[in-house]
Tab-separated table of C-alpha atoms and ligand atoms in Angstrom:
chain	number	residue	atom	x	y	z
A	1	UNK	CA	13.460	287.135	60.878
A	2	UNK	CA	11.831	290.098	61.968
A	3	UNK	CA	11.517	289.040	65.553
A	4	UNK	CA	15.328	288.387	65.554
A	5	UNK	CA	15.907	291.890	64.544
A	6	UNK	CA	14.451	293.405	67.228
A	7	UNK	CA	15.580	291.258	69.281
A	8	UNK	CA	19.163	292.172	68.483
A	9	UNK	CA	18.598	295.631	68.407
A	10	UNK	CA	16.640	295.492	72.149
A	11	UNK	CA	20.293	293.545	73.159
A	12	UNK	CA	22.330	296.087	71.455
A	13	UNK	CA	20.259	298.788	73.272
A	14	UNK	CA	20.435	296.884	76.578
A	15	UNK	CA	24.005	296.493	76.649
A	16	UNK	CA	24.976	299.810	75.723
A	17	UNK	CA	22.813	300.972	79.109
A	18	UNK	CA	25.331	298.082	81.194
A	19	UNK	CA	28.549	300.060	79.536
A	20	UNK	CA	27.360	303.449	80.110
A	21	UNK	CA	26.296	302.808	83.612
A	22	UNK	CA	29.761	300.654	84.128
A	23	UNK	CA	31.056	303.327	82.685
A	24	UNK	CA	29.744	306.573	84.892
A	25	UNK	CA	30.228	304.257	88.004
A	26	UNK	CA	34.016	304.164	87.273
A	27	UNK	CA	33.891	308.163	86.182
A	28	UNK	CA	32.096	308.461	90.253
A	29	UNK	CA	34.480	306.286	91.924
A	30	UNK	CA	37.575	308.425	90.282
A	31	UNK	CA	35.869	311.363	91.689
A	32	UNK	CA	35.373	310.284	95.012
A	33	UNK	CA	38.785	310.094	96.598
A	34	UNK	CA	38.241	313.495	98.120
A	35	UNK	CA	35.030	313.308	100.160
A	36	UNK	CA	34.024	309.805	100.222
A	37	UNK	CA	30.149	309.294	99.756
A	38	UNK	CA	28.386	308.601	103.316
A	39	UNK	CA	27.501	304.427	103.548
A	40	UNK	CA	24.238	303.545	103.636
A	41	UNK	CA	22.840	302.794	107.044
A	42	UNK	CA	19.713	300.481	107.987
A	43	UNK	CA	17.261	302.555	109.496
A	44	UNK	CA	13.842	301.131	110.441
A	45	UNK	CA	12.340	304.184	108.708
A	46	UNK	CA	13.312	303.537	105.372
A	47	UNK	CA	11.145	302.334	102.591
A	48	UNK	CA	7.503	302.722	101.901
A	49	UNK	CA	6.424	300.107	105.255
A	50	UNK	CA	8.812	302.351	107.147
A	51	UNK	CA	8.096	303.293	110.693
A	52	UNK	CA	10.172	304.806	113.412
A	53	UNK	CA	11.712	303.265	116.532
A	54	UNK	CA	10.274	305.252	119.676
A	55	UNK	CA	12.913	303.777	122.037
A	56	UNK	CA	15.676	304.804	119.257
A	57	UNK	CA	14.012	308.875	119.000
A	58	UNK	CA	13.621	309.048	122.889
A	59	UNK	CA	17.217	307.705	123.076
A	60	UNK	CA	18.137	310.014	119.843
A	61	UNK	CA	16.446	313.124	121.913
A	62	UNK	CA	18.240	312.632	125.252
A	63	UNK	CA	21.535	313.033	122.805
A	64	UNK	CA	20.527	315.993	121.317
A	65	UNK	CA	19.395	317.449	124.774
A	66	UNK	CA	22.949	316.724	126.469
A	67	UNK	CA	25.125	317.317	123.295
A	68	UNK	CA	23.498	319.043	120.325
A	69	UNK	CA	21.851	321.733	122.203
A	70	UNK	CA	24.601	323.469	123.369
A	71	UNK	CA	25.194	324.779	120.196
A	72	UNK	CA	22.276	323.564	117.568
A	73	UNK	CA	18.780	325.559	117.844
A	74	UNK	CA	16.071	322.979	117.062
A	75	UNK	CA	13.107	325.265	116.276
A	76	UNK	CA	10.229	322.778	117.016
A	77	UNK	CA	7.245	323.185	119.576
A	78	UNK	CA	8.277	320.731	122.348
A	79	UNK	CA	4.711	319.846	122.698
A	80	UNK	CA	5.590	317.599	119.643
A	81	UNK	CA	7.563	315.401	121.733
A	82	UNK	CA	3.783	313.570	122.382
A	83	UNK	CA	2.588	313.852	119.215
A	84	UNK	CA	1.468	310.293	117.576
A	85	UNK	CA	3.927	308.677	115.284
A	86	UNK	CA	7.184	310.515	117.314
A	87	UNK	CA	9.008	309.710	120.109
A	88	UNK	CA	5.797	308.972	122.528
A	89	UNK	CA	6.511	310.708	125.334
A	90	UNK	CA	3.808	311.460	127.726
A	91	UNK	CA	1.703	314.579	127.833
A	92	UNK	CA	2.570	315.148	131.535
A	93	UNK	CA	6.385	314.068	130.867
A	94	UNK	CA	6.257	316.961	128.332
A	95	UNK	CA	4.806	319.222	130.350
A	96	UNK	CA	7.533	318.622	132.819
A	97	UNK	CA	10.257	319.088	130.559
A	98	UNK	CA	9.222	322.271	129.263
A	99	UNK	CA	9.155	323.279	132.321
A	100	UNK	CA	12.826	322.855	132.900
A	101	UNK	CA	13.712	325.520	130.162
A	102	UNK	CA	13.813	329.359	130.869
A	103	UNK	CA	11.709	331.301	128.565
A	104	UNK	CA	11.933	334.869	127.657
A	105	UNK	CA	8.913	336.334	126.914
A	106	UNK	CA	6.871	339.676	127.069
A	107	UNK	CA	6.418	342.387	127.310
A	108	UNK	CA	3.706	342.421	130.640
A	109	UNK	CA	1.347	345.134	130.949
A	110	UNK	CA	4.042	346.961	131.904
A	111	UNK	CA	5.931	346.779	129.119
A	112	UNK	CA	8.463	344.936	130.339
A	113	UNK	CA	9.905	341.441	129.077
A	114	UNK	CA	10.173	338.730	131.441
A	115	UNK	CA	11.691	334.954	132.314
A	116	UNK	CA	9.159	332.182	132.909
A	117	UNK	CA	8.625	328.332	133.100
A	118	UNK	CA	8.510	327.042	129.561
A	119	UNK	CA	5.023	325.409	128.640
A	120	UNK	CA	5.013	322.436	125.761
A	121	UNK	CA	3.574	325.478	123.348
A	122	UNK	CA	6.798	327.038	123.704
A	123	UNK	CA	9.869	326.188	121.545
A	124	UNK	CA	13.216	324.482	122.197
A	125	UNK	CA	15.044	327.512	123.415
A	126	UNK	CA	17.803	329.025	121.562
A	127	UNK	CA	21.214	327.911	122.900
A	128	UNK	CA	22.342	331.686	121.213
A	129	UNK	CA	20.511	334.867	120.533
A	130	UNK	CA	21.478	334.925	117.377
A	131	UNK	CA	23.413	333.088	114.588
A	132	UNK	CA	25.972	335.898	114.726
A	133	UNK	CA	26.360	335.478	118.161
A	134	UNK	CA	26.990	331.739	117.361
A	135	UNK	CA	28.842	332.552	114.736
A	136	UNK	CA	31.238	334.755	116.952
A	137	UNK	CA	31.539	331.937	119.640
A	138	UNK	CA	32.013	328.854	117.512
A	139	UNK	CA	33.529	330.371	114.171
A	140	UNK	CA	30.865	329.274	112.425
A	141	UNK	CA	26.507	329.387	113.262
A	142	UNK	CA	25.551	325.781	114.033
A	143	UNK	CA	22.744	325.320	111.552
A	144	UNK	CA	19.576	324.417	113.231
A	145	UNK	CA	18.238	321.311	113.083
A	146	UNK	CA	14.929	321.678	112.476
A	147	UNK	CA	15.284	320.662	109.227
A	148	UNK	CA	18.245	319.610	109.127
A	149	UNK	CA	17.965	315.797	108.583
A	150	UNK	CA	15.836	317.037	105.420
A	151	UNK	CA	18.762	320.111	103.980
A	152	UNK	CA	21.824	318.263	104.418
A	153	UNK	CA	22.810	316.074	101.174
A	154	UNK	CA	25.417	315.102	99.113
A	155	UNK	CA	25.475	314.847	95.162
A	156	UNK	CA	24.461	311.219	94.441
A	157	UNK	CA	25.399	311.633	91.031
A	158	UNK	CA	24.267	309.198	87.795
A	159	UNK	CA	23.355	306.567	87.547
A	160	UNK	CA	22.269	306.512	91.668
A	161	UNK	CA	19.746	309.336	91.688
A	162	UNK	CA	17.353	307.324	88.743
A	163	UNK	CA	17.578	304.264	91.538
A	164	UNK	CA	17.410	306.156	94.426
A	165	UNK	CA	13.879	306.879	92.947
A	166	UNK	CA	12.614	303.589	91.399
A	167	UNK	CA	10.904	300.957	93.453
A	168	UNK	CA	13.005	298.519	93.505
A	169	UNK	CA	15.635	296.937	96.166
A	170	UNK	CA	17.464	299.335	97.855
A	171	UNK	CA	15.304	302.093	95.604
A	172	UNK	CA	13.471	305.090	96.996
A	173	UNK	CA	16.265	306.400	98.585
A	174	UNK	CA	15.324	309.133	101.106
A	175	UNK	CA	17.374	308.588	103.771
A	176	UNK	CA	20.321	310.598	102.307
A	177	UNK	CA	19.979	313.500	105.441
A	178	UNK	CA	20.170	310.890	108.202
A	179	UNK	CA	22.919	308.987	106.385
A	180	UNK	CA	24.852	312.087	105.960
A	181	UNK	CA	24.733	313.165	109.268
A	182	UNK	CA	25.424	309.576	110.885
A	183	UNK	CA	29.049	309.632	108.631
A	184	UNK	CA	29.708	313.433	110.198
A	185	UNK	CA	29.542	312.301	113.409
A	186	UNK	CA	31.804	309.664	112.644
A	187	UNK	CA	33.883	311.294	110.324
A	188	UNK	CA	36.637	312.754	112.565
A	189	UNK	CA	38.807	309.901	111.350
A	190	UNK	CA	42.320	312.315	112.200
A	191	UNK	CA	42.643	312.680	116.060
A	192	UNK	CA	45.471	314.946	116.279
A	193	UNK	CA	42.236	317.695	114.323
A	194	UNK	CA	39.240	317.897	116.228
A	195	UNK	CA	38.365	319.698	113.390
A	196	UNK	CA	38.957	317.326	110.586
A	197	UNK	CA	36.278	315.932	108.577
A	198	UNK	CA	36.054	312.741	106.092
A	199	UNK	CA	32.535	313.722	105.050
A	200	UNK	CA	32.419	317.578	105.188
A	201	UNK	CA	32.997	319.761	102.308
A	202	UNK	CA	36.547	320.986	102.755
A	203	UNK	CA	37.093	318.880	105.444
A	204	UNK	CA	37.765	321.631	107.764
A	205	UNK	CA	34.609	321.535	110.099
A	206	UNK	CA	33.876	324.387	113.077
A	207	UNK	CA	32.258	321.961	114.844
A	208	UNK	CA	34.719	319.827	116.925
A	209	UNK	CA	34.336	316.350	117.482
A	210	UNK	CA	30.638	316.465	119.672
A	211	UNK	CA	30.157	312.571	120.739
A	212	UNK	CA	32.494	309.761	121.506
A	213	UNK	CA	31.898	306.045	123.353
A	214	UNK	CA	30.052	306.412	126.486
A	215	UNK	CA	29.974	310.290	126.886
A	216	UNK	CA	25.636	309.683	127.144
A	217	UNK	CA	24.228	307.342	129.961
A	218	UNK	CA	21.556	305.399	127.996
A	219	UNK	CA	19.231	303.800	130.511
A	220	UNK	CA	17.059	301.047	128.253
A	221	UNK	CA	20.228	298.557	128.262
A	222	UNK	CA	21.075	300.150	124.320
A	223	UNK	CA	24.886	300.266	123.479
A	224	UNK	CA	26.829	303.494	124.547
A	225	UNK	CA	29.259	303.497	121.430
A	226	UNK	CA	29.376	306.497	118.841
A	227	UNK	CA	28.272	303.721	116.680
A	228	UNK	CA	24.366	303.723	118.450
A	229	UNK	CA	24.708	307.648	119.603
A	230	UNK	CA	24.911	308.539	116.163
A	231	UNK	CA	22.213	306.663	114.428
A	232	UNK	CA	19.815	307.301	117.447
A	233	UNK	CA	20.268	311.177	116.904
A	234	UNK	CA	20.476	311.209	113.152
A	235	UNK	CA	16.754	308.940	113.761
A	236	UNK	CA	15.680	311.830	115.736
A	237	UNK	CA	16.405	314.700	113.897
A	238	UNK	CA	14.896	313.231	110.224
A	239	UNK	CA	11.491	312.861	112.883
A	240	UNK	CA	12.296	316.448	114.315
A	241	UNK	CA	12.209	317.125	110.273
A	242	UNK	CA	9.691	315.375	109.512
A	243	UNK	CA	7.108	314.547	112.126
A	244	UNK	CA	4.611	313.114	110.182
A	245	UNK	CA	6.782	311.151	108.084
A	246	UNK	CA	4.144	307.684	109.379
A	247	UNK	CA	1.232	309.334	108.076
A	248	UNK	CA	2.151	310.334	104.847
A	249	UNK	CA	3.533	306.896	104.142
A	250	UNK	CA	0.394	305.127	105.207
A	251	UNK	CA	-1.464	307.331	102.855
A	252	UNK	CA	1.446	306.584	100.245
A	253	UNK	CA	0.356	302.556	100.596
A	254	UNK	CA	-3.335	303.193	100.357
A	255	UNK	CA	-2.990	305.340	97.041
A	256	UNK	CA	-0.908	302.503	95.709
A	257	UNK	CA	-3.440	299.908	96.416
A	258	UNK	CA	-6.405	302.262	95.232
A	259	UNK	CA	-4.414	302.853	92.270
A	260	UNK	CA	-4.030	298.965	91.346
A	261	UNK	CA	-7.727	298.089	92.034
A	262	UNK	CA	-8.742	301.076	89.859
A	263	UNK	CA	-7.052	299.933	87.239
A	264	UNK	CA	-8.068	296.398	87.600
A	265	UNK	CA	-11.680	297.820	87.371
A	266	UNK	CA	-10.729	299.932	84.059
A	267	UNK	CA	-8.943	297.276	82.659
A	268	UNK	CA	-12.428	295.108	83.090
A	269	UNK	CA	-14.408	298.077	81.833
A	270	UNK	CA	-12.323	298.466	78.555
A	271	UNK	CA	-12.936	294.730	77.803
A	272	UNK	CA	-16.820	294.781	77.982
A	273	UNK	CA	-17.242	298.021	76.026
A	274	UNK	CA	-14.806	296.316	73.263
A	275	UNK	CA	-16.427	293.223	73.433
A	276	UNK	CA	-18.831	293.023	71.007
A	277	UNK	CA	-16.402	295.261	68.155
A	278	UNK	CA	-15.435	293.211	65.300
A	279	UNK	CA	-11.342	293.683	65.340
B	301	LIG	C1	30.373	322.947	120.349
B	301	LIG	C2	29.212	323.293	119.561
B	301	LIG	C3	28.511	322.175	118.814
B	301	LIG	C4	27.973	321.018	119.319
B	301	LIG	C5	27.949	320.534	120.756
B	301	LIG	C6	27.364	320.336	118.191
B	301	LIG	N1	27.550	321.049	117.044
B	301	LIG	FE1	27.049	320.493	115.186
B	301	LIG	N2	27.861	322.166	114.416
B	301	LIG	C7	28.449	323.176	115.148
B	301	LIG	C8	28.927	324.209	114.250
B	301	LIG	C9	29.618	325.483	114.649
B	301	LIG	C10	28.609	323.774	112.931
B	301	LIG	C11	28.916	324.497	111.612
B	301	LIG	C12	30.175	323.873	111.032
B	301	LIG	C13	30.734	324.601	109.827
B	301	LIG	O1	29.975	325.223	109.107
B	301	LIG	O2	31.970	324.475	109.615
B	301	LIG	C14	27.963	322.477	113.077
B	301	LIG	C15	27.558	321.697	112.008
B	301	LIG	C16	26.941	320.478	112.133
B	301	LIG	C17	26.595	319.619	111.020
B	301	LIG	C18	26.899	319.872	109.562
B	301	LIG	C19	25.817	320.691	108.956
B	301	LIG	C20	26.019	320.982	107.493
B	301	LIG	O3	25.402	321.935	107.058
B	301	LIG	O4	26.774	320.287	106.811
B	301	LIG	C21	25.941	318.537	111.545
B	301	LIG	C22	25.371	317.346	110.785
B	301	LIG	C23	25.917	318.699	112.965
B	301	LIG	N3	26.532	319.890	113.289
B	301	LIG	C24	25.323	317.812	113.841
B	301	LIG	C25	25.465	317.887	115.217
B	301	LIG	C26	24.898	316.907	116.121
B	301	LIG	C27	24.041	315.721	115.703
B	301	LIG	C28	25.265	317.284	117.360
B	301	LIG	C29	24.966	316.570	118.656
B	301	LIG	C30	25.432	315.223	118.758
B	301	LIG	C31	26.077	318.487	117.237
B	301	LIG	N4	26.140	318.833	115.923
B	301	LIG	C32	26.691	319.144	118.294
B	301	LIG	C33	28.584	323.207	116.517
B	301	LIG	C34	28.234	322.195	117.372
């Protein structure tokens, strides 16, 4: 009798969770006519085994090199470019790049400032010298995208963000930023508006239209569509935000596991020192 008590009231309890979730789902899908949320994209990144795609970041840098820097900063060292767990470029491929930039540095013993060779030390160079300069340019600063992959999110709303965190399929959710950004790029859905926006706040966007099909020569046989371009930069700017994304993963599993032998090993330890009490 008991038992079927609880029983009923664990159902009762159950059930009313399926309602209220139904429920909120149909409240978030009302709401969403105006901005749509960005879809979920498969990114070989996500989840705790994650890991990323070198030829998809060095394919995801060359866009933001020819596109993205025109306007975006990206305030990162560009000696990170060889760092382990990024795009693995070579020390002396590095070296050569940073060469190719202009930096302007000083003052000399003279006291005067001066243009030289960038070194891999040195950051990405500033496409402006300074957001209001951007600003005046553009009509809006380009934000810069050093952490951008990690800043730029949407409201998941209930019931998502208690999912997004769980681990279960399609759980821990942290690919919001890359998702975003991949449904910006694609998001000019009204040609006559270069500056029309499914997925921006507003809609109204400063930043026209930056990729379409083909515009990038990729040279490892990859597709040239928006499709790829997209979801190879949005890959490399959540690294550019997070370079040591691999590493804190892989310390992520071994916690877990060290975790679940430790309690093995208590749970053992608790059952001897019980043992021998009467209960
Ligand atoms: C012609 C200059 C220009 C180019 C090229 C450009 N952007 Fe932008 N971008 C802007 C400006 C300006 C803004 C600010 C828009 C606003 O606030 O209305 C912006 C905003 C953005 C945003 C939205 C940020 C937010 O806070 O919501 C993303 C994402 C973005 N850019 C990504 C890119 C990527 C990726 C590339 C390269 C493929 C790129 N942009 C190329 C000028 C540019």
């Amino acid at each position: 009798m008991a038992f079927t008590k609880k029983f009923g009231i664990a159902a009762a309890a159950l059930l009313g969770c399926v309602a209220f979730t139904t429920l909120s789902l149909r409240a978030q899908e009302g709401g969403s006519t105006e901005t749509p949320k960005p879809e979920r994209q498969s990114w070989s990144f996500a989840g705790p085994f994650g890991a990323f795609d070198q030829a998809q970041l060095q394919r995801g840098f060359q866009i933001y090199k020819e596109v993205c820097s025109n306007c975006h900063e990206l305030h990162i060292p560009m000696r990170t470019l060889a760092e382990p767990g990024g795009p693995g470029f070579t020390e002396a491929q590095v070296k050569t790049l940073a060469a190719t930039y202009t930096i302007h540095d000083g003052p000399n013993l003279q006291g005067e400032m001066f243009d030289r060779p960038g070194r891999p030390a040195d950051y990405f160079p500033s496409p402006f010298p300074n957001p209001e300069a951007a600003a005046a340019s553009l009509g809006a600063a380009p934000p810069d995208m050093s952490l951008l992959a990690k800043s730029i999110k949407y409201e998941r709303g209930f019931p998502w963000f208690i999912f997004d965190a769980l681990p279960i399929p399609g759980g821990m959710y942290q690919e919001v930023g890359p998702d975003m950004i991949y449904a910006i790029l694609n998001g000019y859905t009204h040609p006559d508006d270069p500056n029309w926006n499914l997925y921006f706040p507003g809609h109204k966007i400063a930043m026209p239209k930056p990729l379409n099909d083909g515009q990038v020569q990729y040279t490892d046989g990859a597709p040239m569509t928006l499709h790829q371009y997209s979801k190879d930069v949005a890959a490399f700017l959540y690294w550019a935000a997070e370079p040591t994304m691999e590493q804190r993963k892989r310390v992520g599993i071994r916690v877990m596991i060290f975790l679940l032998v430790f309690a093995g090993l208590l749970y053992f330890t608790k059952k001897k020192i019980w043992a021998d009490v009467a209960h």
